[in-house]
Amino acid sequence: MNTLFLRKTAGAHSCSAMETETIQKNGVSPKNLIRSRRNLRLYLAGMFAALSIMAAGAATITIDVSTLHKGTADAGGTGWTFNETSGAINISGADNAYIVTGVAEDGIYIEVSSSVNQTITLKNLSLQQESNVFTGEGALTVFIEGTVNLKGYTGIVAENDLTLTATDGSVLNTEGINYGFGLRTNNTYEARITVNGNGTFNFKGGQGGIKLSGFDELIITGDATVNASYSYNGSKYSAAVECYELTVAEHAKLVAKGESASEDSPYGTTGLYIGMSGHITVTSDRPGAITAIGGYGAEYPHEDQYDTSGDGIHCPYALTIAGTGEVVARGVEAGYGISVSGSRFTINGVWVDAYNEDRKDVFAYYGPTKTISGGGKFTTANDVLEASGIKIWSAAGELYVSSTQPVEIEIYSISGQLVKQQTFGIGKTSVILPNGIYIVKAGNTVEKIAVR
């Protein structure tokens, strides 16, 4: 099992005014970065752990996994051991800097079990089949150098605060096979997972790309690009990314994409699932800083197509999206761009663009009345069509056009060939088309429509 495991301790306290002011000066909401003095200590300790090791004159220990083989005894070194039976590399020495590198045989994995804050570097590393386990009661900082591939039942599991930092365009690929996750937390409470640096992070799993439990928080910052996806759906509201609070800041970007579901799952898949009364903060200056895309189910169109799920963003309770950036949410099938099941949906300062790729009549947004403030904006792909009195969408192999006046319709294949041309009358009219992508021109309105 490939797991990063960190254990939280109880006893949280509120932040002092000085701590709050410090975080605010750095341009990030204190609610999203620290909930306690203890969390602040862990955050600062993780940032400066490497500098502390260097200042202490500690040794740099390199572990080459290609030299380790299950069934071979007497492997290990300063602050680390190798279990020749299980294949576990256990790193417990907090006073040294560890670099783990190489291509391992199947079944070799990492465990970090330090009781204090720990820093390790994964460099041009490949581990597969088992899950990599990082455990301990302190916060863990992991530097990524080169290309790192972690494939197993779960890519990374954390039970405490975890910081993943990519350097110089490095790439981290994690994949949870079967019903696993690319990254998940394990029975934690208010853990913070931070992804930053200048690199790309790809999290993929059969049950989810990133799954954080309880009140855990995901922070993506720096120049990091995070891609999260999953292809199997055990329930309607599993997701490519699931967390309680999400922050995307500076120049970072998150793409959460629900891939097409497997044959044994009729439901579409959700891009981003925000649990409880969740909160999204987006201050990144990149276009579509948060892009959440639903995925297709295996049996669409379903007999009861309104019981399928392909939401871009779903929240079962109240949802707040705040900051200065941009959120793009795309639903598919009968899913919504954004769906909120609670009593409140608040947008403060953020531009939110929600739409449905297949059904542009009613499926851009579902939920309570929106409250928009602070220069925020909520638009859907329907807005221009509704302003002209024309709506175009598809469902169950048919193209639909609804118009307040007769309109000339031209339908083209994606290659530009004219498929059909006719005048549609007032109200809703449909035409049966083979599955495919079409360009539809209705008066002065042009739309690309997927018919399935």
XYZ file of N, CA, C and O in Angstrom, residues 22 26 53 58 73 107 125 152 154 187 245-246 263 284 288 303 330:
68
model
N -0.593 38.263 10.400
C 0.527 37.751 9.612
C 0.025 37.015 8.380
O 0.521 37.204 7.282
N -0.052 38.022 4.014
C 0.420 37.161 2.944
C -0.656 36.881 1.906
O -0.455 36.093 1.006
N 17.641 21.311 9.231
C 18.526 20.155 9.092
C 19.892 20.592 8.594
O 20.930 20.168 9.079
N 23.355 18.129 9.589
C 22.931 16.741 9.527
C 23.373 16.109 8.213
O 23.634 16.782 7.220
N 18.075 -9.878 3.290
C 18.202 -9.274 4.612
C 19.376 -8.302 4.664
O 20.111 -8.109 3.702
N 6.304 -4.286 -5.182
C 6.139 -4.600 -3.769
C 7.020 -3.821 -2.826
O 6.922 -3.989 -1.607
N 11.879 8.780 -8.990
C 11.528 7.570 -8.242
C 10.334 6.881 -8.878
O 9.405 7.538 -9.356
N -0.115 2.232 -6.711
C -0.416 1.145 -5.794
C -1.879 1.153 -5.442
O -2.697 1.754 -6.136
N -3.197 2.683 -3.095
C -3.410 4.116 -2.934
C -2.064 4.785 -3.133
O -1.043 4.276 -2.694
N -8.905 9.065 8.216
C -9.521 9.292 9.525
C -8.907 10.480 10.257
O -8.625 10.427 11.455
N -12.691 22.073 2.664
C -12.318 23.421 2.255
C -11.248 23.333 1.181
O -10.358 22.481 1.232
N -11.336 24.234 0.211
C -10.403 24.238 -0.909
C -9.912 25.657 -1.139
O -10.709 26.601 -1.214
N -18.205 -0.043 -16.548
C -19.446 -0.667 -16.976
C -20.385 -0.987 -15.826
O -21.590 -1.057 -16.010
N -6.109 32.691 -7.267
C -5.134 32.500 -8.332
C -5.486 33.372 -9.534
O -6.667 33.592 -9.853
N -9.630 30.096 -15.332
C -10.186 28.817 -14.901
C -9.365 28.181 -13.811
O -9.071 26.980 -13.848
N -32.732 5.135 -17.942
C -34.193 5.130 -17.959
C -34.731 6.338 -17.210
O -35.664 6.985 -17.623
N -18.418 22.432 -15.288
C -19.115 21.874 -16.442
C -19.775 20.565 -16.073
O -19.108 19.608 -15.663
